[in-house]
Amino acid sequence: MSDPRPGRRFDQPAASDERTDDAATLRGAHAYLPEQASTPAPEEEMPSPALDAALAPPRKRRWGLLVLFTASLGLGTLEAGQTLYQATLGGDWLAGAWSALGLLALGLGGKALLGELWRLRKLRRHARLRERLDDTWPASGEGAQENAEPLALAESLRTQMGLAQGHPHWQSFIAAHEAHHSAAETRELLAWHLLRPRDQAARRLITRMSGETAVMVAVSPLTLVDMALMAWRNISMLDRIAALYGLQLGYASRLRLFREVLRNMAFAGASEMVTDAGMDLLSMNLAAKLSTRAGQGLGAGLLTARLGLRAIATTRPIAFTADERPRLADLRREVWQQLRRLDDSAQSGREPS
């Protein structure tokens, strides 16, 4: 048996020096706290104050007109009351009757003014509640410790929509909600139990009224009648959609909401505009298969449907997510089928027997 070789010792002074040099160039370790969440940094958006100011709704209040109208109403009431008093003392019953009629007209005008102001205030309160609801729901929550404010806002939403404590939709939300639900889960429950039935009713209303508008325009012989029909149907549809979400519209509040809906239609996102343009091109291809009047009715019906969808997005207390938002393509087929049946019946009626 041969003797083992003598042992050899290896050392690496050069490698040790390299590690020392590398260690000197490394940065120090950063200790993260356990409760710190590691989330990706959000993308920074370039501020555009000019664009934001252009798209923002005007905030100027017409206090001058309101003060002038109120002062005129008050002075007219005093004048009519004084005339009525003098006519009663002097026995001039005709002047007294006119003064009483003027007081009645002023009283009705004051009541209408107070009603409009109350409806405008309710519309502004609805808009503020919508902003608070949009700003409250985080992407993820911590459960019960974040649930106090969402529940308070849910109660405010119930009051704003005019629902009683015993309403079935509110009771179903209370039964489904648990203490451990986060703010985002509370939002989903509200959208499902309170808003989803109203969304479905609003979509059925838009489908029916856009189809009726298309049929009315298709059978109407005059352009002026077409314009009057569209204006009447669109205003009626806007009132009914607002009532579904707890809004009562007066003349001024209806005008303000209608202007807001048109603004949202004008400043839609680029992707949605491309989608709507594709639907318009498709509707043009469909309209080519119809008669001239039926094609005009199809265009009017699609415009009414688009206005209704924008009205839902504007009056809904909680904004739609990307998956929840109703689209024009969902309503186009119903309008097309109604007009197709009308056009087929008209052509079959013209055929000789």
Short mmCIF file of C-alpha atoms in Angstrom, two decimals:
data_model
loop_
_atom_site.label_atom_id
_atom_site.label_comp_id
_atom_site.label_asym_id
_atom_site.label_seq_id
_atom_site.Cartn_x
_atom_site.Cartn_y
_atom_site.Cartn_z
CA MET A 1 0.00 0.00 0.00
CA SER A 2 1.54 3.30 -1.06
CA ASP A 3 1.94 6.22 1.30
CA PRO A 4 -0.58 9.05 0.95
CA ARG A 5 0.60 12.22 -0.63
CA PRO A 6 1.51 15.07 1.60
CA GLY A 7 -1.22 17.63 2.21
CA ARG A 8 -1.31 20.89 0.26
CA ARG A 9 -2.75 24.16 1.49
CA PHE A 10 -4.44 26.53 -0.94
CA ASP A 11 -5.01 30.19 -0.31
CA GLN A 12 -6.62 32.80 -2.59
CA PRO A 13 -5.38 36.19 -1.65
CA ALA A 14 -6.31 37.69 -5.05
CA ALA A 15 -9.94 36.52 -4.84
CA SER A 16 -10.17 37.82 -1.28
CA ASP A 17 -8.96 41.22 -2.42
CA GLU A 18 -11.54 41.26 -5.24
CA ARG A 19 -14.34 40.47 -2.78
CA THR A 20 -13.16 43.27 -0.56
CA ASP A 21 -13.17 45.71 -3.48
CA ASP A 22 -16.64 44.55 -4.59
CA ALA A 23 -18.00 44.88 -1.08
CA ALA A 24 -16.72 48.41 -0.91
CA THR A 25 -18.69 49.35 -4.03
CA LEU A 26 -21.99 47.72 -2.97
CA ARG A 27 -24.73 49.86 -1.46
CA GLY A 28 -25.88 49.32 2.06
CA ALA A 29 -28.86 47.10 2.74
CA HIS A 30 -32.23 48.80 3.17
CA ALA A 31 -34.45 47.36 5.88
CA TYR A 32 -38.18 47.31 5.09
CA LEU A 33 -40.71 47.41 7.86
CA PRO A 34 -42.99 44.36 8.04
CA GLU A 35 -46.15 46.46 7.81
CA GLN A 36 -44.94 48.32 4.71
CA ALA A 37 -46.68 47.17 1.55
CA SER A 38 -44.53 46.64 -1.50
CA THR A 39 -46.55 48.01 -4.40
CA PRO A 40 -45.41 49.21 -7.81
CA ALA A 41 -44.96 52.93 -8.12
CA PRO A 42 -47.83 54.56 -10.03
CA GLU A 43 -47.16 56.06 -13.38
CA GLU A 44 -46.78 59.80 -13.20
CA GLU A 45 -49.16 61.79 -15.34
CA MET A 46 -48.13 65.06 -16.83
CA PRO A 47 -50.27 67.86 -15.39
CA SER A 48 -52.40 69.73 -17.88
CA PRO A 49 -54.18 72.56 -16.05
CA ALA A 50 -55.37 74.17 -19.27
CA LEU A 51 -57.07 70.98 -20.44
CA ASP A 52 -58.58 70.32 -17.00
CA ALA A 53 -59.93 73.86 -16.86
CA ALA A 54 -61.44 73.50 -20.34
CA LEU A 55 -63.18 70.21 -19.54
CA ALA A 56 -64.33 71.18 -16.04
CA PRO A 57 -67.94 72.34 -15.69
CA PRO A 58 -68.41 76.02 -15.00
CA ARG A 59 -68.65 76.85 -11.30
CA LYS A 60 -69.90 80.41 -11.64
CA ARG A 61 -73.08 80.98 -9.68
CA ARG A 62 -75.62 83.41 -11.06
CA TRP A 63 -76.28 85.11 -7.75
CA GLY A 64 -77.12 88.40 -9.49
CA LEU A 65 -80.04 86.93 -11.42
CA LEU A 66 -81.29 85.10 -8.34
CA VAL A 67 -81.19 88.26 -6.19
CA LEU A 68 -82.88 90.29 -8.94
CA PHE A 69 -85.66 87.74 -9.37
CA THR A 70 -86.19 87.40 -5.60
CA ALA A 71 -86.27 91.18 -5.11
CA SER A 72 -88.75 91.59 -7.97
CA LEU A 73 -90.93 88.86 -6.48
CA GLY A 74 -90.87 90.50 -3.05
CA LEU A 75 -91.58 94.01 -4.33
CA GLY A 76 -94.40 92.71 -6.52
CA THR A 77 -95.93 90.94 -3.53
CA LEU A 78 -95.78 94.12 -1.43
CA GLU A 79 -97.28 96.20 -4.24
CA ALA A 80 -100.10 93.71 -4.84
CA GLY A 81 -100.82 93.47 -1.12
CA GLN A 82 -100.95 97.26 -0.74
CA THR A 83 -103.24 97.58 -3.76
CA LEU A 84 -105.53 94.89 -2.38
CA TYR A 85 -105.69 96.66 0.99
CA GLN A 86 -106.51 100.02 -0.59
CA ALA A 87 -109.09 98.44 -2.89
CA THR A 88 -110.77 96.80 0.09
CA LEU A 89 -110.95 100.12 1.96
CA GLY A 90 -112.18 102.04 -1.09
CA GLY A 91 -114.67 99.44 -2.26
CA ASP A 92 -112.95 98.96 -5.64
CA TRP A 93 -113.67 95.26 -6.04
CA LEU A 94 -112.28 95.03 -9.57
CA ALA A 95 -108.88 96.34 -8.49
CA GLY A 96 -109.03 94.05 -5.48
CA ALA A 97 -109.74 91.03 -7.70
CA TRP A 98 -106.79 91.87 -9.95
CA SER A 99 -104.56 92.33 -6.88
CA ALA A 100 -105.67 88.97 -5.48
CA LEU A 101 -104.98 87.35 -8.85
CA GLY A 102 -101.53 88.96 -8.89
CA LEU A 103 -100.82 87.70 -5.37
CA LEU A 104 -101.86 84.19 -6.42
CA ALA A 105 -99.56 84.33 -9.46
CA LEU A 106 -96.67 85.61 -7.33
CA GLY A 107 -97.27 82.88 -4.79
CA LEU A 108 -97.22 80.20 -7.47
CA GLY A 109 -94.06 81.72 -8.93
CA GLY A 110 -92.36 81.76 -5.53
CA LYS A 111 -93.36 78.15 -4.92
CA ALA A 112 -91.97 77.13 -8.31
CA LEU A 113 -88.74 79.02 -7.60
CA LEU A 114 -88.30 77.30 -4.24
CA GLY A 115 -88.98 73.93 -5.86
CA GLU A 116 -86.38 74.54 -8.56
CA LEU A 117 -83.81 75.63 -5.98
CA TRP A 118 -84.53 72.54 -3.90
CA ARG A 119 -84.14 70.23 -6.91
CA LEU A 120 -80.91 71.95 -7.94
CA ARG A 121 -79.60 71.54 -4.42
CA LYS A 122 -80.51 67.86 -4.48
CA LEU A 123 -78.74 67.46 -7.83
CA ARG A 124 -75.60 69.12 -6.45
CA ARG A 125 -75.78 66.94 -3.34
CA HIS A 126 -76.08 63.89 -5.60
CA ALA A 127 -72.95 65.00 -7.51
CA ARG A 128 -71.00 65.52 -4.26
CA LEU A 129 -72.06 62.10 -2.98
CA ARG A 130 -70.95 60.55 -6.26
CA GLU A 131 -67.51 62.17 -5.92
CA ARG A 132 -67.19 60.94 -2.33
CA LEU A 133 -68.20 57.44 -3.36
CA ASP A 134 -65.67 57.40 -6.19
CA ASP A 135 -62.88 58.61 -3.88
CA THR A 136 -63.68 56.23 -1.02
CA TRP A 137 -63.34 52.74 -2.49
CA PRO A 138 -59.64 51.72 -2.45
CA ALA A 139 -58.22 48.96 -4.54
CA SER A 140 -57.74 46.86 -1.41
CA GLY A 141 -58.82 47.38 2.16
CA GLU A 142 -57.95 46.24 5.64
CA GLY A 143 -61.41 44.98 6.53
CA ALA A 144 -63.38 46.25 9.47
CA GLN A 145 -61.07 49.13 10.38
CA GLU A 146 -61.82 50.78 7.02
CA ASN A 147 -65.53 49.94 6.99
CA ALA A 148 -66.90 52.85 9.01
CA GLU A 149 -66.86 55.45 6.24
CA PRO A 150 -68.13 53.14 3.43
CA LEU A 151 -71.08 52.11 5.61
CA ALA A 152 -71.87 55.74 6.38
CA LEU A 153 -71.74 56.54 2.66
CA ALA A 154 -73.95 53.53 1.94
CA GLU A 155 -76.51 54.96 4.37
CA SER A 156 -76.24 58.34 2.64
CA LEU A 157 -76.75 56.61 -0.70
CA ARG A 158 -79.89 54.89 0.60
CA THR A 159 -81.27 58.22 1.80
CA GLN A 160 -80.36 59.95 -1.46
CA MET A 161 -82.12 57.28 -3.51
CA GLY A 162 -85.24 57.53 -1.33
CA LEU A 163 -85.18 53.91 -0.13
CA ALA A 164 -86.77 52.99 3.19
CA GLN A 165 -85.04 50.84 5.77
CA GLY A 166 -87.35 47.95 4.92
CA HIS A 167 -86.78 48.11 1.15
CA PRO A 168 -85.95 44.62 -0.20
CA HIS A 169 -82.82 45.78 -2.02
CA TRP A 170 -81.44 47.51 1.07
CA GLN A 171 -82.31 44.53 3.28
CA SER A 172 -80.52 42.18 0.89
CA PHE A 173 -77.43 44.40 1.08
CA ILE A 174 -77.55 44.42 4.90
CA ALA A 175 -77.93 40.63 4.96
CA ALA A 176 -74.99 40.12 2.58
CA HIS A 177 -72.63 42.61 4.24
CA GLU A 178 -70.28 41.35 6.95
CA ALA A 179 -67.99 43.17 9.36
CA HIS A 180 -64.84 41.80 7.72
CA HIS A 181 -65.72 43.12 4.26
CA SER A 182 -63.34 45.72 2.92
CA ALA A 183 -64.34 48.97 1.26
CA ALA A 184 -63.95 47.49 -2.22
CA GLU A 185 -66.15 44.53 -1.28
CA THR A 186 -68.73 46.91 0.19
CA ARG A 187 -68.77 48.75 -3.13
CA GLU A 188 -69.39 45.51 -5.03
CA LEU A 189 -72.26 44.62 -2.69
CA LEU A 190 -73.83 48.06 -3.12
CA ALA A 191 -73.49 47.87 -6.90
CA TRP A 192 -75.00 44.38 -6.96
CA HIS A 193 -77.92 44.74 -4.53
CA LEU A 194 -78.87 48.42 -4.87
CA LEU A 195 -77.78 49.55 -8.33
CA ARG A 196 -77.91 46.43 -10.49
CA PRO A 197 -81.76 46.20 -10.50
CA ARG A 198 -81.93 49.88 -11.46
CA ASP A 199 -79.30 49.41 -14.15
CA GLN A 200 -81.36 46.61 -15.66
CA ALA A 201 -84.54 48.70 -15.52
CA ALA A 202 -82.71 51.64 -17.14
CA ARG A 203 -81.40 49.43 -19.94
CA ARG A 204 -84.88 48.06 -20.62
CA LEU A 205 -86.21 51.62 -20.66
CA ILE A 206 -83.52 52.77 -23.11
CA THR A 207 -84.11 49.79 -25.38
CA ARG A 208 -87.86 50.39 -25.46
CA MET A 209 -87.71 54.16 -25.90
CA SER A 210 -84.94 54.11 -28.51
CA GLY A 211 -86.90 51.52 -30.50
CA GLU A 212 -90.09 53.58 -30.22
CA THR A 213 -88.22 56.72 -31.27
CA ALA A 214 -86.77 54.91 -34.27
CA VAL A 215 -90.22 53.68 -35.32
CA MET A 216 -91.80 57.13 -34.83
CA VAL A 217 -89.12 58.84 -36.91
CA ALA A 218 -89.41 56.15 -39.58
CA VAL A 219 -93.16 56.68 -40.02
CA SER A 220 -93.11 60.47 -39.53
CA PRO A 221 -93.52 62.43 -42.79
CA LEU A 222 -91.99 65.77 -41.69
CA THR A 223 -88.51 66.68 -40.46
CA LEU A 224 -89.91 69.17 -37.95
CA VAL A 225 -92.06 66.43 -36.47
CA ASP A 226 -88.98 64.19 -36.26
CA MET A 227 -87.10 66.83 -34.27
CA ALA A 228 -90.03 67.38 -31.91
CA LEU A 229 -90.45 63.64 -31.37
CA MET A 230 -86.76 63.15 -30.58
CA ALA A 231 -86.67 66.09 -28.16
CA TRP A 232 -89.81 64.92 -26.38
CA ARG A 233 -88.70 61.29 -26.10
CA ASN A 234 -85.16 62.17 -25.01
CA ILE A 235 -86.34 64.53 -22.25
CA SER A 236 -88.87 61.96 -21.05
CA MET A 237 -86.21 59.24 -21.03
CA LEU A 238 -83.80 61.46 -19.10
CA ASP A 239 -86.45 62.16 -16.45
CA ARG A 240 -87.25 58.46 -16.00
CA ILE A 241 -83.59 57.43 -15.79
CA ALA A 242 -82.93 60.13 -13.18
CA ALA A 243 -85.97 58.98 -11.19
CA LEU A 244 -84.60 55.42 -11.11
CA TYR A 245 -81.51 56.68 -9.26
CA GLY A 246 -83.45 58.92 -6.87
CA LEU A 247 -83.38 62.27 -8.69
CA GLN A 248 -86.40 64.51 -9.24
CA LEU A 249 -85.74 66.96 -12.05
CA GLY A 250 -87.23 70.40 -12.49
CA TYR A 251 -86.73 72.72 -15.43
CA ALA A 252 -83.36 74.09 -14.30
CA SER A 253 -82.05 70.78 -12.95
CA ARG A 254 -83.16 68.99 -16.13
CA LEU A 255 -81.32 71.54 -18.25
CA ARG A 256 -78.22 71.23 -16.10
CA LEU A 257 -78.24 67.43 -16.21
CA PHE A 258 -78.91 67.43 -19.96
CA ARG A 259 -75.93 69.75 -20.45
CA GLU A 260 -73.77 67.47 -18.30
CA VAL A 261 -74.83 64.43 -20.34
CA LEU A 262 -73.99 66.22 -23.60
CA ARG A 263 -70.62 67.25 -22.16
CA ASN A 264 -69.87 63.64 -21.27
CA MET A 265 -70.83 62.59 -24.79
CA ALA A 266 -68.58 65.25 -26.30
CA PHE A 267 -65.55 64.39 -24.17
CA ALA A 268 -65.75 60.60 -24.28
CA GLY A 269 -62.57 58.59 -24.16
CA ALA A 270 -60.69 57.85 -27.34
CA SER A 271 -61.23 54.09 -27.15
CA GLU A 272 -64.95 54.52 -26.59
CA MET A 273 -65.16 56.95 -29.50
CA VAL A 274 -63.47 54.37 -31.73
CA THR A 275 -65.95 51.73 -30.54
CA ASP A 276 -68.91 54.02 -31.16
CA ALA A 277 -67.54 54.90 -34.58
CA GLY A 278 -67.34 51.21 -35.40
CA MET A 279 -70.93 50.76 -34.29
CA ASP A 280 -71.97 53.72 -36.43
CA LEU A 281 -70.29 52.21 -39.47
CA LEU A 282 -72.03 48.92 -38.77
CA SER A 283 -75.34 50.71 -38.40
CA MET A 284 -74.72 52.42 -41.75
CA ASN A 285 -74.27 49.01 -43.33
CA LEU A 286 -77.50 47.89 -41.70
CA ALA A 287 -79.28 51.07 -42.76
CA ALA A 288 -78.28 50.38 -46.36
CA LYS A 289 -80.51 47.30 -46.23
CA LEU A 290 -83.50 49.37 -45.08
CA SER A 291 -85.59 51.98 -46.78
CA THR A 292 -84.70 55.67 -46.51
CA ARG A 293 -87.18 56.44 -43.72
CA ALA A 294 -86.27 53.30 -41.79
CA GLY A 295 -82.59 54.21 -42.09
CA GLN A 296 -83.31 57.64 -40.64
CA GLY A 297 -85.22 55.98 -37.83
CA LEU A 298 -82.27 53.71 -37.12
CA GLY A 299 -79.96 56.71 -36.78
CA ALA A 300 -82.40 58.49 -34.47
CA GLY A 301 -82.84 55.38 -32.35
CA LEU A 302 -79.09 54.89 -31.96
CA LEU A 303 -78.67 58.54 -30.98
CA THR A 304 -81.38 58.16 -28.34
CA ALA A 305 -79.75 54.96 -27.07
CA ARG A 306 -76.36 56.67 -26.80
CA LEU A 307 -77.91 59.58 -24.94
CA GLY A 308 -79.60 57.16 -22.54
CA LEU A 309 -76.39 55.28 -21.85
CA ARG A 310 -74.63 58.56 -21.11
CA ALA A 311 -77.48 59.55 -18.81
CA ILE A 312 -77.03 56.31 -16.86
CA ALA A 313 -73.29 56.93 -16.52
CA THR A 314 -73.96 60.49 -15.33
CA THR A 315 -76.76 59.85 -12.83
CA ARG A 316 -75.53 56.52 -11.40
CA PRO A 317 -74.20 57.18 -7.88
CA ILE A 318 -71.27 54.76 -8.26
CA ALA A 319 -69.29 54.87 -11.48
CA PHE A 320 -69.25 51.81 -13.71
CA THR A 321 -66.20 49.61 -13.90
CA ALA A 322 -64.89 48.57 -17.31
CA ASP A 323 -66.84 45.28 -17.20
CA GLU A 324 -70.08 46.77 -15.87
CA ARG A 325 -70.46 49.64 -18.35
CA PRO A 326 -73.31 49.03 -20.84
CA ARG A 327 -72.40 49.45 -24.49
CA LEU A 328 -74.22 50.65 -27.54
CA ALA A 329 -73.68 47.32 -29.27
CA ASP A 330 -75.96 45.66 -26.71
CA LEU A 331 -78.88 47.87 -27.76
CA ARG A 332 -78.25 48.15 -31.49
CA ARG A 333 -79.70 44.71 -32.32
CA GLU A 334 -83.05 45.41 -30.64
CA VAL A 335 -83.48 48.69 -32.52
CA TRP A 336 -82.50 47.01 -35.78
CA GLN A 337 -84.98 44.18 -35.28
CA GLN A 338 -87.87 46.56 -34.59
CA LEU A 339 -87.13 48.61 -37.70
CA ARG A 340 -86.62 45.48 -39.79
CA ARG A 341 -90.05 44.20 -38.83
CA LEU A 342 -91.57 47.61 -39.62
CA ASP A 343 -89.83 47.78 -42.99
CA ASP A 344 -90.83 44.22 -43.92
CA SER A 345 -94.46 44.87 -43.01
CA ALA A 346 -94.47 48.10 -45.04
CA GLN A 347 -92.99 46.38 -48.11
CA SER A 348 -95.42 43.47 -47.84
CA GLY A 349 -98.31 45.94 -47.62
CA ARG A 350 -97.22 47.63 -50.87
CA GLU A 351 -97.00 44.36 -52.81
CA PRO A 352 -100.01 43.72 -55.07
CA SER A 353 -102.27 40.96 -53.93
#
